[in-house]
PDB file of C-alpha atoms and ligand atoms in Angstrom:
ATOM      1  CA  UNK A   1     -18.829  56.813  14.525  1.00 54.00           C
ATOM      2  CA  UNK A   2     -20.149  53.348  14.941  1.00 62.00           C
ATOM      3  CA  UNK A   3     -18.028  50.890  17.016  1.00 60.00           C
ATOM      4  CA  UNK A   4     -16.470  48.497  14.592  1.00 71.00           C
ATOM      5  CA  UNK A   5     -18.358  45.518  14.269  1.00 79.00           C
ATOM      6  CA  UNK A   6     -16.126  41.859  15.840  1.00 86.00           C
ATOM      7  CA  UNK A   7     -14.884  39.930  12.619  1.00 96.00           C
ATOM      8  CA  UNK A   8     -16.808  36.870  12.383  1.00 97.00           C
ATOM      9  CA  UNK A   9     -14.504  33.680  12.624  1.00 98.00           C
ATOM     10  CA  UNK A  10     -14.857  31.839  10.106  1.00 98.00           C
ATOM     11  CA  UNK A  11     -15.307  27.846  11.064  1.00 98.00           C
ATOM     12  CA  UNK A  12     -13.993  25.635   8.898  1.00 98.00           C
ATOM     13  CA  UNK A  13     -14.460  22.900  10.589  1.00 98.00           C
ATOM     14  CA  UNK A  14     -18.248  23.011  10.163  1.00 98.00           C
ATOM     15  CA  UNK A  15     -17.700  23.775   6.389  1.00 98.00           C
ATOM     16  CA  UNK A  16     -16.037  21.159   5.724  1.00 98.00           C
ATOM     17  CA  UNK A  17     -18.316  18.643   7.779  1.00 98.00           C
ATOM     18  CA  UNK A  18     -20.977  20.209   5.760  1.00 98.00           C
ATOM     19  CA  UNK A  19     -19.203  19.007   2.543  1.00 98.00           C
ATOM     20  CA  UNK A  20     -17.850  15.805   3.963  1.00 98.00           C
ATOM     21  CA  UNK A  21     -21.254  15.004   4.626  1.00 98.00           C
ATOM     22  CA  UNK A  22     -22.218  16.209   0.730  1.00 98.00           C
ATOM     23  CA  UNK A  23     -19.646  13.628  -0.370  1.00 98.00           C
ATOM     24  CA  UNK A  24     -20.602  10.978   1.808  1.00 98.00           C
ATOM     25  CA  UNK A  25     -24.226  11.387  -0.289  1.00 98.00           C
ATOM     26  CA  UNK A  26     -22.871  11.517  -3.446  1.00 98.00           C
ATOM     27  CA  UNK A  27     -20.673   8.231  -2.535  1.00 98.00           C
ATOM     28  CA  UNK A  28     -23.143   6.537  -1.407  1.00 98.00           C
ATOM     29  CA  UNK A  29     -25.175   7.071  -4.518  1.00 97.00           C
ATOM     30  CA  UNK A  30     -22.315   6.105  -6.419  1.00 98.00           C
ATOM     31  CA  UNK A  31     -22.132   2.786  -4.341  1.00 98.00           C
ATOM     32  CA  UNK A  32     -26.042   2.225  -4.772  1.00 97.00           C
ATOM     33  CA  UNK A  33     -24.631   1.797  -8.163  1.00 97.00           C
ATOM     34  CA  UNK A  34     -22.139  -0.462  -8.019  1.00 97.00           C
ATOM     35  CA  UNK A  35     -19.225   2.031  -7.719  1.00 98.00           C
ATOM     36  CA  UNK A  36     -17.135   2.489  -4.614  1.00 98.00           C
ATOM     37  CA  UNK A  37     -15.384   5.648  -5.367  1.00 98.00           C
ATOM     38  CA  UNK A  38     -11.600   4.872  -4.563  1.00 98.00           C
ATOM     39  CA  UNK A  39      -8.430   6.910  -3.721  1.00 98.00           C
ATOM     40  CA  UNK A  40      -5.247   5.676  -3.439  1.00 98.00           C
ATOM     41  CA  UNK A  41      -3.014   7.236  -1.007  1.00 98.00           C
ATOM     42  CA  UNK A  42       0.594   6.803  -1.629  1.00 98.00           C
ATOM     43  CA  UNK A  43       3.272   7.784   1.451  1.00 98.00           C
ATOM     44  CA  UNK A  44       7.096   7.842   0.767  1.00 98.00           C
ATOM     45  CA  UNK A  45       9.133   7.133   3.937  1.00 98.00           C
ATOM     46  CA  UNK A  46       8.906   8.454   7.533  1.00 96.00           C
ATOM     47  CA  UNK A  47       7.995  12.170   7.874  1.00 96.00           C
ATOM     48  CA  UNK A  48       5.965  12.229  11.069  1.00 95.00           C
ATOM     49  CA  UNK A  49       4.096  15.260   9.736  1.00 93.00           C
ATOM     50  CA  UNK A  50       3.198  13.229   6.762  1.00 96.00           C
ATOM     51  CA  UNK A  51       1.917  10.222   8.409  1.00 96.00           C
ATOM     52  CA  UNK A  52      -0.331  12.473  10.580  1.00 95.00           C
ATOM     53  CA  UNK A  53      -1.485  13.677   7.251  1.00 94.00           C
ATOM     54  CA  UNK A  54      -2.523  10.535   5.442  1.00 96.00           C
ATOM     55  CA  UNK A  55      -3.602   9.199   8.747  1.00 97.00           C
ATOM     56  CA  UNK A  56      -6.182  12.008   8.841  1.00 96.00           C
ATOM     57  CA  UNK A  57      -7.149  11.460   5.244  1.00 96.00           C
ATOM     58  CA  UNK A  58      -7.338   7.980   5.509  1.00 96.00           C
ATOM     59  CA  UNK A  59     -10.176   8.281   8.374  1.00 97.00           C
ATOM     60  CA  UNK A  60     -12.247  11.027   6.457  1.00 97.00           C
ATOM     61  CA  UNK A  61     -12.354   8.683   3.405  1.00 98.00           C
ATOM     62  CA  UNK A  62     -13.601   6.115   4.858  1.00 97.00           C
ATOM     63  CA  UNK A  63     -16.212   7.966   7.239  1.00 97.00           C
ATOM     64  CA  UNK A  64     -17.428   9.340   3.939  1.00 98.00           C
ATOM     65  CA  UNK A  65     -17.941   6.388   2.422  1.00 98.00           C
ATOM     66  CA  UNK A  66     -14.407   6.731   0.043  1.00 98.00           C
ATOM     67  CA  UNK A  67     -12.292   3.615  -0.175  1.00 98.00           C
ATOM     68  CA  UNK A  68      -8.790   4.156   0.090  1.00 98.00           C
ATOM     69  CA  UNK A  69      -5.903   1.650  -0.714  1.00 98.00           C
ATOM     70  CA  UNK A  70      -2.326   2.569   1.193  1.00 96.00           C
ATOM     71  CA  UNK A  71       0.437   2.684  -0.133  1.00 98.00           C
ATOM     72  CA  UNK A  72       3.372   3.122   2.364  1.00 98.00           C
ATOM     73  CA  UNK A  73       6.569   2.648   0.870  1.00 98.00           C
ATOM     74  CA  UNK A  74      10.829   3.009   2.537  1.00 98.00           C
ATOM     75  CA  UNK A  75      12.214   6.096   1.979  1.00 98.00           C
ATOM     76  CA  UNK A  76      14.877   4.453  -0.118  1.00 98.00           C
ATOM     77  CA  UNK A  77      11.996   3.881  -2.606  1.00 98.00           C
ATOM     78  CA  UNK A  78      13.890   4.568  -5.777  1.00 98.00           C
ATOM     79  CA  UNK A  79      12.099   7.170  -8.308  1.00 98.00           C
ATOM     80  CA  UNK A  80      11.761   4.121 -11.231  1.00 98.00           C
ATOM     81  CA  UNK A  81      10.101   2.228  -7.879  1.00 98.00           C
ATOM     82  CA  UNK A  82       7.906   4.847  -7.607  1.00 98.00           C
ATOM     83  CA  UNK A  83       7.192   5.413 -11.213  1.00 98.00           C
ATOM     84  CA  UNK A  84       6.313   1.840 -11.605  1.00 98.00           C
ATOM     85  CA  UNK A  85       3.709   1.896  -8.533  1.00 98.00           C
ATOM     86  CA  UNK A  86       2.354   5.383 -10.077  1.00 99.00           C
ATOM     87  CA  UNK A  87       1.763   3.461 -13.484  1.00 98.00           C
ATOM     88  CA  UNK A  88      -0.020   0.286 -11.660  1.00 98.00           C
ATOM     89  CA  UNK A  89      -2.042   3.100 -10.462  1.00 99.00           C
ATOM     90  CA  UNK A  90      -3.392   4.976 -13.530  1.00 98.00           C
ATOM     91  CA  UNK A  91      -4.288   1.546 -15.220  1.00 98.00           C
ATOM     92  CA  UNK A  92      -6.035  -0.097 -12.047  1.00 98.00           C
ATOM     93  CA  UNK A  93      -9.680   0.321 -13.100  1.00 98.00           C
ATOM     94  CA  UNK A  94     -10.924   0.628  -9.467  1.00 98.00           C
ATOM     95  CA  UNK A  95      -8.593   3.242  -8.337  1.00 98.00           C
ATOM     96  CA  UNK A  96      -9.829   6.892  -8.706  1.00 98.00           C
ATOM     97  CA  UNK A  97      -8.104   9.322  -7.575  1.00 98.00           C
ATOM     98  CA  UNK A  98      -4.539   9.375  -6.775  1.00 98.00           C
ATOM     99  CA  UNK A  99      -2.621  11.612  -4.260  1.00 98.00           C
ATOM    100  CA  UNK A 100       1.004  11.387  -3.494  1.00 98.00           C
ATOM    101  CA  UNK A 101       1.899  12.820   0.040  1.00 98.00           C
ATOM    102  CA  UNK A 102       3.925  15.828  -0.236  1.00 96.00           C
ATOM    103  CA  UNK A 103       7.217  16.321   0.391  1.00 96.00           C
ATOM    104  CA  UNK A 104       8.980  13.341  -0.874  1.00 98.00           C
ATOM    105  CA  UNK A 105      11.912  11.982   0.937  1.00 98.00           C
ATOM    106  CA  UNK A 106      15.735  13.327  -1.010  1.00 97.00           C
ATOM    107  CA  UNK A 107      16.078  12.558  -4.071  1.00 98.00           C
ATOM    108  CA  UNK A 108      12.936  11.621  -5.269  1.00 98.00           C
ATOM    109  CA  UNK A 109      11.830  13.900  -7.861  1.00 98.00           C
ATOM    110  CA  UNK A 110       8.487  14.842  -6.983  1.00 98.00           C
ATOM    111  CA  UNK A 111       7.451  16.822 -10.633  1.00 97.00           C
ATOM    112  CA  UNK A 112       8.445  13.757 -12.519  1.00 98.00           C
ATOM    113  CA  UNK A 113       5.890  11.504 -10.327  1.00 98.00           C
ATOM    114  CA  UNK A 114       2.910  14.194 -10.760  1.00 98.00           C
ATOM    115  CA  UNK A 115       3.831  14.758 -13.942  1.00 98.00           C
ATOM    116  CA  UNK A 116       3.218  11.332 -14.575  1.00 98.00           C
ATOM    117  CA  UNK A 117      -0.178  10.725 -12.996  1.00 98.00           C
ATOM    118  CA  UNK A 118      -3.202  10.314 -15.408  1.00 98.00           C
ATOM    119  CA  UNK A 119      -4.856  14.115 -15.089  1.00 98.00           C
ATOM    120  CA  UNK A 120      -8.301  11.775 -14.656  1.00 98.00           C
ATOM    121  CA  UNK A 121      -6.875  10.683 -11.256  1.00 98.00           C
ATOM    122  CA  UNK A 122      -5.016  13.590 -10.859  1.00 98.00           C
ATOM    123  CA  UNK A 123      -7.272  14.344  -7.517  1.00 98.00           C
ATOM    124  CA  UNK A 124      -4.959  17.052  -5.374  1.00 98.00           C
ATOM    125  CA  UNK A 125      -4.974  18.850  -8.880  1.00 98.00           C
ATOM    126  CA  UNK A 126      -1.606  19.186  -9.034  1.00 98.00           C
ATOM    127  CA  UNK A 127      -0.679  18.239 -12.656  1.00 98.00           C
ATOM    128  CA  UNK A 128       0.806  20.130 -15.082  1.00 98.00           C
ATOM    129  CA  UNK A 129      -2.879  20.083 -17.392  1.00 98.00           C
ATOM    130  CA  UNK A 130      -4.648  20.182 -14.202  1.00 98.00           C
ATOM    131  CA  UNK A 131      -2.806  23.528 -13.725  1.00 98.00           C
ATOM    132  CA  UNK A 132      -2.689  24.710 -16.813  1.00 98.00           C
ATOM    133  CA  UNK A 133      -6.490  24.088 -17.632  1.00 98.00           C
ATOM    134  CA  UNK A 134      -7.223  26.340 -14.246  1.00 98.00           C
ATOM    135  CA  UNK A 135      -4.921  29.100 -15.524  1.00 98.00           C
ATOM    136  CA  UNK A 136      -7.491  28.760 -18.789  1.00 98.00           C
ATOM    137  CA  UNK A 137     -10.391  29.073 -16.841  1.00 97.00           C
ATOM    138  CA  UNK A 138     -11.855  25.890 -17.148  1.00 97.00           C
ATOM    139  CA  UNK A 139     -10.851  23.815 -14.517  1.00 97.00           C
ATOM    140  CA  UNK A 140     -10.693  19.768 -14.010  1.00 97.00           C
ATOM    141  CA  UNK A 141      -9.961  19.496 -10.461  1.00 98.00           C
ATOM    142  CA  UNK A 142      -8.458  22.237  -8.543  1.00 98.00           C
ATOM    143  CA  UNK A 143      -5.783  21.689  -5.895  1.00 98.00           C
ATOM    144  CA  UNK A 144      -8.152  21.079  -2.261  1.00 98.00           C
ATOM    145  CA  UNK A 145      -6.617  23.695  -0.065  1.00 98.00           C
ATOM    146  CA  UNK A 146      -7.063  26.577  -2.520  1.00 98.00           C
ATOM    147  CA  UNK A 147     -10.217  25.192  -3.416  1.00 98.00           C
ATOM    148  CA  UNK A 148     -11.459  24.931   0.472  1.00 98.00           C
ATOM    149  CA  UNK A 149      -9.980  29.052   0.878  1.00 98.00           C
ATOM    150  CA  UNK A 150     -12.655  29.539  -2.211  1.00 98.00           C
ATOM    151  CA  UNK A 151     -15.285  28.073  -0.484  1.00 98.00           C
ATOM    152  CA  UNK A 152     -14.317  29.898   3.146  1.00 98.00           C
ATOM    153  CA  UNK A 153     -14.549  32.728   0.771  1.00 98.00           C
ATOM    154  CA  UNK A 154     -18.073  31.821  -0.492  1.00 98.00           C
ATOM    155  CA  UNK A 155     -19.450  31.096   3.010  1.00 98.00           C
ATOM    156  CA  UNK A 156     -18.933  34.561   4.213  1.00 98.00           C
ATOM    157  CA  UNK A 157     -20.306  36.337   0.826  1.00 98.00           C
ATOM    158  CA  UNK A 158     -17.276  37.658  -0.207  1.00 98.00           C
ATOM    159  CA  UNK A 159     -17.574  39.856  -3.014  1.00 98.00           C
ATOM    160  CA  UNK A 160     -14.789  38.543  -5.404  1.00 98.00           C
ATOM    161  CA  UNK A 161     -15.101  40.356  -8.676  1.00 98.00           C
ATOM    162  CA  UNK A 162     -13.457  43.854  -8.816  1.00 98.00           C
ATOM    163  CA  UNK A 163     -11.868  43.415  -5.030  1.00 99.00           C
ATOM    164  CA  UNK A 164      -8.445  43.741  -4.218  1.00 99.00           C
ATOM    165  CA  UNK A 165      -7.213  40.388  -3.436  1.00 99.00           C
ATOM    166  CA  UNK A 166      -3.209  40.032  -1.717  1.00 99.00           C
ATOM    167  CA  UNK A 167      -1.341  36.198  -2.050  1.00 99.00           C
ATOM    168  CA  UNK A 168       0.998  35.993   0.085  1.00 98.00           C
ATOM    169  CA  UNK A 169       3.416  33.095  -1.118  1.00 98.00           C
ATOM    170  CA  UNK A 170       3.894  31.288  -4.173  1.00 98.00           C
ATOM    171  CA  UNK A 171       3.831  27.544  -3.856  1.00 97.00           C
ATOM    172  CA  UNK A 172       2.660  25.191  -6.284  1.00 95.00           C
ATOM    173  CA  UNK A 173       0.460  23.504  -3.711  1.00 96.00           C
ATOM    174  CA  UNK A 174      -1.307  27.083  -2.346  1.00 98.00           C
ATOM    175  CA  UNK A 175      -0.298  30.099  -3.401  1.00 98.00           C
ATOM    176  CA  UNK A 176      -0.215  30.046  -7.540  1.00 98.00           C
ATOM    177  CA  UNK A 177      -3.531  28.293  -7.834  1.00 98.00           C
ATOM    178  CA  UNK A 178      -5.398  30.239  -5.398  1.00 98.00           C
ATOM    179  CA  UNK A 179      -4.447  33.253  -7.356  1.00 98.00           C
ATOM    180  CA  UNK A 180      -5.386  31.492 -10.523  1.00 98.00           C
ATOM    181  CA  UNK A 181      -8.917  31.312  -8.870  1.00 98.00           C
ATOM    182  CA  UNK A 182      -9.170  34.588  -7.429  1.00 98.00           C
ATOM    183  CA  UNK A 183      -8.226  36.072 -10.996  1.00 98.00           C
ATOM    184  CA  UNK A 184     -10.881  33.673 -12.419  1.00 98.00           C
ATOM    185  CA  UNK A 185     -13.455  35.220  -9.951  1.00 98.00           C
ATOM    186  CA  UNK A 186     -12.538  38.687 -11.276  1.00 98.00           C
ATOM    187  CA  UNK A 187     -10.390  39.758  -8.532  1.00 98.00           C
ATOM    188  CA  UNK A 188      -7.359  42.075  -8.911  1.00 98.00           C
ATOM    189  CA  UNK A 189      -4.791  39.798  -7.515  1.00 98.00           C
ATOM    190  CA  UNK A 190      -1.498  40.652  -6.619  1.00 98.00           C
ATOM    191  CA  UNK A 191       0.897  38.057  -5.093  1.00 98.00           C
ATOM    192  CA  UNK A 192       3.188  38.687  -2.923  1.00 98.00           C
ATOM    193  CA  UNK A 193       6.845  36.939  -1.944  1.00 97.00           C
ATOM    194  CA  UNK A 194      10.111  37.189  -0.043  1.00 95.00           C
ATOM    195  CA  UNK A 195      10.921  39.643  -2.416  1.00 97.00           C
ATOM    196  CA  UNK A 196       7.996  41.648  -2.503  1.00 98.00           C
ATOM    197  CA  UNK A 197       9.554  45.067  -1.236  1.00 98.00           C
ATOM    198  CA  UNK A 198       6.799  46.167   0.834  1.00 98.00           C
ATOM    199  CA  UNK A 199       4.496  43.899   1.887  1.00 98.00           C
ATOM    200  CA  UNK A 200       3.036  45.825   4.314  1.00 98.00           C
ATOM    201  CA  UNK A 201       1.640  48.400   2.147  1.00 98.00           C
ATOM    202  CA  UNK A 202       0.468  45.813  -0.392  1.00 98.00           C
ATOM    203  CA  UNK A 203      -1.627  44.006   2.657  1.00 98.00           C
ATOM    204  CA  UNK A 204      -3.260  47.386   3.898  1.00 98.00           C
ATOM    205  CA  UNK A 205      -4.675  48.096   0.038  1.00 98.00           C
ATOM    206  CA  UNK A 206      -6.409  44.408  -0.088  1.00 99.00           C
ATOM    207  CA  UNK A 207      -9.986  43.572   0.770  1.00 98.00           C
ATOM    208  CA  UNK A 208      -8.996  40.062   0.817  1.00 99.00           C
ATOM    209  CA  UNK A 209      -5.538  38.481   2.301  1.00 99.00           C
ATOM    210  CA  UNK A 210      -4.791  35.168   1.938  1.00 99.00           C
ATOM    211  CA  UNK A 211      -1.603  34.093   3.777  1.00 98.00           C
ATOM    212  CA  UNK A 212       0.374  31.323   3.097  1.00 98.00           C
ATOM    213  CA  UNK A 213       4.192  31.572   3.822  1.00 97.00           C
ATOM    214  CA  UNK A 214       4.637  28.891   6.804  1.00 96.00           C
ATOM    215  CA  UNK A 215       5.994  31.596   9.047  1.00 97.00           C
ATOM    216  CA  UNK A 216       3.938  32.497  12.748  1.00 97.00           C
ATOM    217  CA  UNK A 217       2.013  35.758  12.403  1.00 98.00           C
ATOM    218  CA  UNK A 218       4.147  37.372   9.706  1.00 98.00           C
ATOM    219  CA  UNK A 219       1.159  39.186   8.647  1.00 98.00           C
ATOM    220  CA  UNK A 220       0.584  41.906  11.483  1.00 98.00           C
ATOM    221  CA  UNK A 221      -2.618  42.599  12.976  1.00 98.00           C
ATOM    222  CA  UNK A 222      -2.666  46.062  11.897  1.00 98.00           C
ATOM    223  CA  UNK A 223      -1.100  45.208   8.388  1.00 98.00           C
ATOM    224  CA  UNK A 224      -5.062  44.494   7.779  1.00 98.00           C
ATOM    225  CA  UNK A 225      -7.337  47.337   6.172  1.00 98.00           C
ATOM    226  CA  UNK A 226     -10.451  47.126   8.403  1.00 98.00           C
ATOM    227  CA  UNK A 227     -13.147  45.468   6.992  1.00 98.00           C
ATOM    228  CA  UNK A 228     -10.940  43.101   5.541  1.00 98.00           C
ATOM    229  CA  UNK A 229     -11.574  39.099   4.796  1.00 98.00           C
ATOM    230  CA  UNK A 230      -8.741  37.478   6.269  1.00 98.00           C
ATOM    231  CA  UNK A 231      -7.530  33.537   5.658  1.00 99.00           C
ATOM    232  CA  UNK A 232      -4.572  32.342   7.319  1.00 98.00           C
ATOM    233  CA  UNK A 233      -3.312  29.241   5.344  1.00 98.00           C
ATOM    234  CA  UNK A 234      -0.327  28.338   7.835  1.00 98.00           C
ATOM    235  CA  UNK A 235       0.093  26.178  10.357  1.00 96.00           C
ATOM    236  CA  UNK A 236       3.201  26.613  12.739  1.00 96.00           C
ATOM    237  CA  UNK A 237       4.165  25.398  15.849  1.00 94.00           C
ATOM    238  CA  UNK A 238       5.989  27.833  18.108  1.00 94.00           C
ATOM    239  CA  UNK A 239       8.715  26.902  20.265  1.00 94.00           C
ATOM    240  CA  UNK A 240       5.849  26.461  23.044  1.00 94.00           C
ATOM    241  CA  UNK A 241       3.945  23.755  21.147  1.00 94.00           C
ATOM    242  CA  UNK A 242       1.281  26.252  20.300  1.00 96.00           C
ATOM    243  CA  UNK A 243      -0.362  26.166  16.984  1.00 96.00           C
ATOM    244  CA  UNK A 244      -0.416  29.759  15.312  1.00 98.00           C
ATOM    245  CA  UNK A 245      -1.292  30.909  11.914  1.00 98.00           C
ATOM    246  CA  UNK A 246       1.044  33.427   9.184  1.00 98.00           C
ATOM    247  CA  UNK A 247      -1.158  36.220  10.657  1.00 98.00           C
ATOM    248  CA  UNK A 248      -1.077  37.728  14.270  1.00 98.00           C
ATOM    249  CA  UNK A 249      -4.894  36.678  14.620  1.00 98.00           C
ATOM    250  CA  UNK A 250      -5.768  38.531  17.552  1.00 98.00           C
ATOM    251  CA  UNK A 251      -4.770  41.856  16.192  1.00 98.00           C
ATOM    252  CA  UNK A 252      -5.950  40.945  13.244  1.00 98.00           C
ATOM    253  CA  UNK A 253      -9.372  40.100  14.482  1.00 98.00           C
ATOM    254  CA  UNK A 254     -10.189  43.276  15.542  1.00 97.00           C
ATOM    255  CA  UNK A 255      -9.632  44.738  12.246  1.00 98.00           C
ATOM    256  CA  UNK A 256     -11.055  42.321   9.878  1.00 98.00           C
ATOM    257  CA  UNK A 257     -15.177  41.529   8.701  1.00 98.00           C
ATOM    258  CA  UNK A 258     -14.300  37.662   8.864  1.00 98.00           C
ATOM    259  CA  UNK A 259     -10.974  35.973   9.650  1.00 98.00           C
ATOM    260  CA  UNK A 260     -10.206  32.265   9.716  1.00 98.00           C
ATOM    261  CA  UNK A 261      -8.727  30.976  13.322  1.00 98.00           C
ATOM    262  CA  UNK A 262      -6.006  28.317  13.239  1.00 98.00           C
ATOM    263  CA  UNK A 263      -6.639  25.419  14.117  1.00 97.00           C
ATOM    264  CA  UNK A 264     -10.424  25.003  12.363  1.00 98.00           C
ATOM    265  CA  UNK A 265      -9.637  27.467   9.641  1.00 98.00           C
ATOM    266  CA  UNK A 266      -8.667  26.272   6.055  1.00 98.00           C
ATOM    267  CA  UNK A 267      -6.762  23.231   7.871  1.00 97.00           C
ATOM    268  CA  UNK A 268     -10.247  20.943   7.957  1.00 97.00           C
ATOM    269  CA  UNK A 269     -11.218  21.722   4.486  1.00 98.00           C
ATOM    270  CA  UNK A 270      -8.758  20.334   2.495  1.00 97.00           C
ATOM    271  CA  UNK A 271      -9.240  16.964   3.149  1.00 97.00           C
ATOM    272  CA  UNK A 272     -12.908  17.562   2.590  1.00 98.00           C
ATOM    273  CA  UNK A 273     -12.530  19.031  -0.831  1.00 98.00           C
ATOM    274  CA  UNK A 274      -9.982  15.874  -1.729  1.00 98.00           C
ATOM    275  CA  UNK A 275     -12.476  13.697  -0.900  1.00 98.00           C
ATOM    276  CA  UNK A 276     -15.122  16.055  -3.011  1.00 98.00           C
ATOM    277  CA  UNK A 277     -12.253  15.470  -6.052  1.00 98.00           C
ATOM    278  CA  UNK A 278     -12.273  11.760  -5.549  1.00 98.00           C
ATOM    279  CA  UNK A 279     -15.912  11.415  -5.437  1.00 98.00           C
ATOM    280  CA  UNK A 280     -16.053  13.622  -8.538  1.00 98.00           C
ATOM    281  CA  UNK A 281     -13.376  11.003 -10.534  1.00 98.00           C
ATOM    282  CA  UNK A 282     -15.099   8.380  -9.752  1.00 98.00           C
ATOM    283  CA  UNK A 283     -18.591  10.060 -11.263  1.00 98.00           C
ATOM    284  CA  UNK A 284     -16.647  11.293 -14.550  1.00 97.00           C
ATOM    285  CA  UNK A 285     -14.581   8.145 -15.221  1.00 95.00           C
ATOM    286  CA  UNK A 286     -17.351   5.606 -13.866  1.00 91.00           C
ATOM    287  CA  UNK A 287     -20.580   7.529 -13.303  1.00 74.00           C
TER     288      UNK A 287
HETATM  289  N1  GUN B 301       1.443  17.898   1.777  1.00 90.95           N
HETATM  290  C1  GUN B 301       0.891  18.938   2.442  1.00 90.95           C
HETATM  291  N2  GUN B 301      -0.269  19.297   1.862  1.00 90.95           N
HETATM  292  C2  GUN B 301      -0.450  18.465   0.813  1.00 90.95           C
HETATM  293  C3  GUN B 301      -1.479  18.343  -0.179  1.00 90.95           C
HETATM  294  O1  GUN B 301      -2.468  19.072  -0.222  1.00 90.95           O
HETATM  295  N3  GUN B 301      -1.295  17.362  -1.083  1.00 90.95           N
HETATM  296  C4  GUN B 301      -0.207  16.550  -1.069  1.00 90.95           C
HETATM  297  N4  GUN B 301      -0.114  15.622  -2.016  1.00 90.95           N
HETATM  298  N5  GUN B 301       0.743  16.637  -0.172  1.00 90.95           N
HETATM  299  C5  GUN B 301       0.620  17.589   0.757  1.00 90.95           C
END
């Protein structure tokens, strides 16, 4: 028998500075024409995590020619406070695309502010039509780290339609619309939860694994069918200060066709597909 082949590792960071750089065109078009594609960032109170975040996203905007207009507000923002900055918002003309740094402090109520962005600015895709008109098929803009898994996906060839595809976790922000998009690609999709009785078994059937529970190397290394695409969605610190993924890479790795590492997986390419959102607002509503 042939020796198994080594999984390629999939870089994400080069990805996404291959799109960042895509957007930064596009922008720059856009700005050749008298539109500086805008997104406002809005941050509720002091989550270090947070301001690491929008820090981050902040930086890539600008480097890609994106304007951005901060919005940092005290966590004891009250939710009409909020609602009131969230309307100036979706009538300011300039402003583009809006994102609203997840989670928001207690008791903010975090569906009634994205339910009340306009879907047209509705750039981290998080909107009740934005959601609903990806679960039709047709979608506006899809939420950016599901969308950057998609494109990890693309850039190794994967073969979507007919494969076996496992979701492991069901958040709003990851899990439920990145098995919306699988679905859409044709893929048999199961997702999978802390209630799923046996995960292990449903992660040895799937050609594709996409893990996103929050919790260091749930997924075992030999959990993964070989041959397997592998994309590890979770970032966790361990008690050491080491980054790890949800899946025990290592093991994984020497199972798996292609696996994303953590850091440089999925992490860079969200911000680069928000960016591609915002860019793409701006050319609907102003293009
Ligand atoms: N917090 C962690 N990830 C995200 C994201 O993609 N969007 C928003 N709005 N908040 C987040």
């Amino acid at each position: 028998m042939d020796a198994p082949q080594p999984a390629i590792f999939i870089d994400g960071k080069a990805v996404a500075a291959r799109l960042r750089a895509e957007v930064a065109a596009a922008a720059m078009s856009l700005r050749a024409r008298g539109v500086a594609a805008t997104l406002a960032v809005v941050l509720v109170g002091d989550d270090p995590a947070s301001a690491v975040y929008v820090r981050n996203k902040t930086r890539a905007a600008r480097e890609a020619s994106v304007d951005v207009r901060d919005h940092k507000l005290p966590a004891t923002t009250t939710q009409a406070e909020l609602a009131a900055l969230i309307d100036q918002l979706n009538r300011d003309p300039v402003v583009d695309g809006i994102l609203v740094q997840l989670p928001l402090p207690a008791p903010l109520d975090a569906e009634a502010v994205i339910a009340a962005l306009d879907p047209a600015k509705d750039v981290d895709g998080l909107h009740p039509t934005s959601l609903g008109l990806l679960a039709r098929g047709r979608p506006s803009f899809v939420p950016c780290t599901p969308s950057g898994c998609m494109r990890l996906l693309g850039e190794v060839g994967a073969e979507l339609a007919g494969a076996r595809a496992v979701v492991i976790g069901r958040s709003l922000l990851v899990g439920k619309p990145i098995a919306l998009l699988l679905g859409n690609a044709n893929a048999t999709v199961t997702m999978c939860h802390s209630r799923t009785r046996d995960l292990a078994g449903e992660v040895r059937r799937a050609d594709v694994v996409i893990a996103a529970v929050g919790r260091p190397e749930m997924v075992r290394g030999d959990w993964i069918q070989p041959g397997a695409i592998v994309i590890d969605v979770g970032i966790n610190r361990t008690a050491d200060g080491v980054l790890v993924g949800d899946v025990e890479f290592a093991a994984a790795a020497q199972r798996a066709r292609a696996i994303t590492p953590v850091p440089g997986g999925v992490g860079p390419m969200t911000i680069a597909c928000l960016l591609d959102n915002t860019v793409a607002a701006a050319r609907r509503r102003r293009g």
